Amino acid sequence: MNIPAIPQSRYLSCEGREIHFMDWAPAAVDQPPACPVVVAWHGLARTGRDMDALAAHLAGQGYRVICPDTIGRGLSQWSPLPETEYCLAFYARLAAALADQLGLARFHWVGTSMGGAIGMVCAGGALQGRIERLVINDIGPQPNPVAIDRIRSYAGSPAAFDTVSELEQYFRTVYKPYGFLTDAQWRLLTESSMRRLPNGRVTPHYDPAMVMQFTHHPADYDLWDDFERITAPVLCLRGADSDLLLPETAEAMRYRGPRALVVTIAGCGHAPALNVPDQLELVGRFLTGR
C-alpha cells in the first residue's frame, strides 16, 4: 500500500491554549472510519514539522498522522504562565485534550526526546489503554543529566543570525547527531523552525522561557514510575552515540515495566531523525505488530 498523503495545517484550543498541528491523512476517497492513527510528537526545542518524513511514510501506509507543535514551539501559542505550563504534566494534559477533541479512542504514539517523555507520561497515566503502541526515540525514564545541561546551554539562549543560510549552518552543527539529512531536509528543518525577530534577524521558532521546565520542575524527567505503569508494547530507539539515553538505562528498560524492545541506530547520536528508509520501516513494522 502506498497512498499519497494530504497534510493539513490545523489549530485547536486545548486547555485554553491554541495548539497547532499538521494532520496527515491518506488520500483514499473512501477512507474507513477505523483508519489507524499515530500521534508523532517532536523534541524539546523543535516543531512538529520534524515528523514530516515519518508522517508521509506512515500516511502512505494508510495511517492518519497527527504532528503537534508543543505549546511555546512552532505555530502553537506561547504560554502566559511559563513557570507552571512548561512541564510534562501540562504537555500531557494538552495531548489528552487534543486526542479527545479529535475523537481518538485508540492510537499509537511516536515521540522523539521530549515527545517520548510526554508519551511515557500519557501511556502510564491519562491515556493508558488508549495508546496502543509507543515508540520512544532516544530518551528513557532517566536521562543523562550531563546531556540535559548541554541541551539547556543552547536552548535557553537561542542564537540569532542575519540570514537564513547562517541559521541553517547553525542547525547543521547543533543537530549533527541526528544523522544523515539531505540538503533539502536541512533546508526544510530550518525554514519550518525559524522566526524573524523585530530587528530582522532570524532565530529558532520557540519561546526561550520553555527551559523554565528545568528550574521549576527539576524532577520532571524522572519517569521510572510512569514507565512502570505502561501496559502498551514499547519500542525504544537509541542513537548509538547518544549522550542522553545511556546504554545502561536502555538496558534496564528491557526488563522493567513494559519490557521495551530496544534497538540501537548506528550513525546517530541524540536523536535519530526518523527520516531514512531503515528507520521508517522499523517504526512501521513495530506499529503493525510485526
XYZ file of C-alpha atoms in Angstrom:
290
model
C 0.000 0.000 0.000
C 1.289 3.467 -0.884
C -1.430 6.090 -0.541
C -0.418 9.724 -1.182
C -0.814 11.913 1.895
C -2.719 15.198 2.096
C -1.313 17.190 5.054
C -3.450 19.961 6.532
C -2.359 22.698 8.934
C -4.887 22.909 11.775
C -5.450 24.618 15.143
C -7.457 23.640 18.219
C -7.887 25.168 21.663
C -6.606 22.716 24.285
C -6.667 23.582 27.986
C -7.308 27.187 26.944
C -4.223 27.362 24.684
C -4.141 27.343 20.893
C -2.251 24.309 19.622
C -1.122 23.943 16.028
C -0.716 20.549 14.400
C -0.195 19.016 10.984
C -2.870 16.453 10.167
C -1.635 13.922 7.624
C -4.430 11.764 6.237
C -4.367 9.136 3.481
C -5.834 10.457 0.256
C -8.144 7.458 -0.229
C -11.597 8.651 -1.218
C -13.382 6.015 0.851
C -11.115 6.221 3.891
C -12.510 3.838 6.532
C -13.628 5.317 9.837
C -11.247 2.926 11.590
C -8.177 4.355 9.829
C -5.361 3.812 12.386
C -3.949 6.978 13.941
C -0.428 7.897 15.029
C 0.416 10.911 17.185
C 4.002 11.946 16.394
C 5.500 14.376 18.927
C 8.733 16.311 18.476
C 11.673 17.101 20.758
C 12.365 19.900 23.231
C 13.293 22.853 21.005
C 11.805 21.563 17.770
C 8.444 21.554 15.976
C 6.009 19.028 14.580
C 7.435 19.547 11.095
C 10.385 17.392 12.157
C 7.964 14.498 11.702
C 7.206 15.229 8.026
C 9.202 12.305 6.653
C 7.734 9.850 9.157
C 4.221 11.216 8.650
C 4.461 10.976 4.856
C 5.731 7.396 5.135
C 3.045 6.264 7.572
C 0.256 8.107 5.750
C 1.371 6.277 2.641
C 0.728 3.050 4.561
C -2.830 4.099 5.425
C -2.305 5.854 8.770
C -3.612 9.233 9.806
C -0.698 11.049 11.487
C -1.123 13.979 13.906
C 2.031 16.082 14.421
C 1.515 18.792 17.078
C 3.678 21.779 17.921
C 4.091 21.781 21.698
C 2.932 24.937 23.434
C 5.719 27.524 23.093
C 7.044 25.971 19.887
C 6.397 26.491 16.209
C 2.951 27.902 15.481
C 1.391 26.990 18.826
C 0.642 29.679 21.385
C 3.373 30.706 23.817
C 2.365 30.164 27.413
C 1.405 33.205 29.519
C 2.253 31.058 32.564
C 5.659 29.599 31.666
C 6.600 28.595 35.206
C 3.624 26.259 35.531
C 2.757 25.251 31.948
C 6.158 24.385 30.506
C 6.314 20.926 32.073
C 5.480 17.343 31.178
C 2.290 17.267 33.250
C 0.781 20.174 31.310
C 2.026 18.851 27.977
C 0.287 15.557 28.785
C -2.937 17.434 29.551
C -2.656 19.172 26.182
C -2.125 15.805 24.485
C -5.180 14.297 26.175
C -7.310 17.316 25.259
C -6.134 17.139 21.659
C -6.911 13.402 21.459
C -10.355 13.982 22.953
C -11.235 16.785 20.537
C -10.080 14.732 17.571
C -12.135 11.774 18.805
C -9.141 9.458 19.043
C -10.340 6.489 21.069
C -7.192 4.433 20.444
C -3.983 5.416 18.666
C -0.242 4.909 18.508
C 2.399 7.351 19.762
C 5.844 8.118 18.342
C 7.843 10.630 20.377
C 11.349 11.995 19.904
C 13.205 13.063 23.057
C 10.739 15.292 24.962
C 7.959 13.879 22.789
C 8.891 10.418 24.033
C 8.819 11.637 27.628
C 5.326 13.063 27.088
C 4.352 9.714 25.597
C 5.582 7.861 28.691
C 3.613 10.176 30.980
C 0.474 9.762 28.858
C 0.782 5.994 28.345
C 1.320 5.481 32.074
C -1.400 7.938 33.042
C -4.319 9.756 31.436
C -4.069 7.955 28.088
C -3.306 4.495 29.448
C -5.314 1.981 27.448
C -5.780 4.438 24.579
C -2.158 4.434 23.417
C -1.870 1.046 21.723
C 1.828 1.096 20.848
C 4.507 3.525 21.995
C 7.739 4.411 20.189
C 10.269 6.312 22.307
C 13.026 7.909 20.226
C 16.267 8.321 22.192
C 15.012 9.079 25.654
C 14.392 6.951 28.714
C 12.948 7.251 32.194
C 16.282 8.579 33.479
C 18.061 10.893 31.001
C 21.738 11.673 31.479
C 21.888 14.994 33.416
C 25.079 15.978 31.590
C 23.201 15.849 28.286
C 20.297 17.793 29.763
C 22.753 20.542 30.737
C 24.180 20.521 27.206
C 20.740 20.966 25.681
C 19.851 23.720 28.149
C 23.047 25.570 27.247
C 21.874 26.288 23.705
C 18.082 26.047 24.090
C 17.841 28.654 26.844
C 19.667 31.322 24.835
C 18.740 30.740 21.199
C 21.203 32.115 18.691
C 20.197 34.763 16.159
C 21.618 35.333 12.690
C 21.378 37.856 9.872
C 20.492 35.277 7.247
C 18.553 32.037 6.924
C 21.657 30.394 5.451
C 23.609 31.164 8.621
C 20.812 29.722 10.748
C 20.827 26.576 8.609
C 24.557 26.165 9.152
C 23.986 26.544 12.902
C 21.301 23.848 12.819
C 23.598 21.570 10.806
C 26.168 21.912 13.596
C 23.878 21.634 16.627
C 21.805 18.789 15.178
C 24.639 16.859 13.545
C 23.846 13.925 15.911
C 20.516 13.493 14.062
C 22.440 11.521 11.453
C 22.042 11.798 7.689
C 19.795 14.515 6.279
C 19.720 15.591 2.646
C 20.322 19.236 1.748
C 16.586 19.573 1.116
C 15.808 18.133 4.560
C 18.212 20.553 6.266
C 16.563 23.428 4.423
C 13.079 22.225 5.455
C 14.225 21.790 9.075
C 15.486 25.378 9.028
C 12.567 27.026 7.267
C 9.956 25.182 9.331
C 11.518 26.117 12.681
C 12.616 29.748 12.375
C 11.115 33.116 13.128
C 12.262 36.653 12.391
C 12.966 38.963 15.315
C 11.899 42.643 15.416
C 15.442 43.619 14.417
C 15.183 41.457 11.288
C 17.477 38.665 12.405
C 16.337 35.028 12.373
C 16.233 32.634 15.321
C 14.770 29.223 16.201
C 10.976 29.296 16.488
C 10.315 28.666 20.178
C 9.803 30.507 23.442
C 13.148 30.629 25.309
C 11.168 30.518 28.575
C 10.374 26.852 27.886
C 13.659 25.989 29.652
C 11.954 27.052 32.900
C 10.871 23.416 32.927
C 14.318 22.503 34.224
C 14.420 25.089 37.032
C 10.789 24.978 38.177
C 10.301 21.236 37.626
C 13.774 19.763 38.244
C 12.480 16.186 38.615
C 10.277 16.348 35.517
C 12.251 13.738 33.615
C 12.498 11.217 36.453
C 9.987 8.894 34.830
C 10.575 5.371 36.119
C 7.225 5.374 37.962
C 5.435 6.407 34.758
C 7.367 3.852 32.732
C 6.487 1.060 35.161
C 2.764 1.799 34.703
C 2.849 1.472 30.901
C 0.972 -1.565 29.608
C 1.338 -0.924 25.867
C 4.133 -2.521 23.829
C 7.134 -0.162 23.684
C 9.870 0.281 21.095
C 12.842 2.327 22.286
C 15.238 3.646 19.658
C 18.684 4.673 20.874
C 21.213 6.578 18.806
C 24.456 4.621 19.026
C 26.338 7.765 20.069
C 23.593 9.261 22.237
C 24.690 11.133 25.348
C 21.102 11.488 26.604
C 19.943 7.876 26.723
C 22.812 5.953 28.287
C 23.301 2.261 27.417
C 22.644 1.135 30.999
C 19.308 2.966 31.078
C 18.268 1.477 27.750
C 19.252 -1.969 29.027
C 17.158 -1.508 32.186
C 14.162 -0.603 30.005
C 14.285 -4.115 28.554
C 13.467 -5.661 31.941
C 11.321 -3.108 33.752
C 7.693 -2.086 33.238
C 6.544 -2.900 29.700
C 9.902 -4.576 28.860
C 10.720 -2.396 25.883
C 12.177 -3.642 22.654
C 15.402 -1.610 22.395
C 17.048 -1.032 19.006
C 20.317 0.841 18.535
C 20.528 3.101 15.482
C 24.026 3.319 14.012
C 25.424 6.641 12.778
C 23.277 8.760 15.116
C 23.510 10.428 18.492
C 20.642 12.335 20.039
C 18.331 11.761 18.307
C 17.733 9.713 15.134
C 15.865 11.933 12.673
C 13.366 9.226 11.618
C 13.890 10.214 8.005
C 15.692 7.334 6.266
C 14.173 4.076 4.978
C 15.629 1.779 7.640
C 14.288 3.917 10.490
C 10.914 4.495 8.829
C 10.424 0.810 8.115
C 11.458 -0.131 11.655
C 8.779 2.132 13.124
C 6.211 0.981 10.595
C 6.814 -2.696 11.337
C 6.505 -2.140 15.076
C 3.217 -0.286 14.716
C 1.746 -3.191 12.761
C 2.938 -5.691 15.362
C 5.480 -7.359 13.075
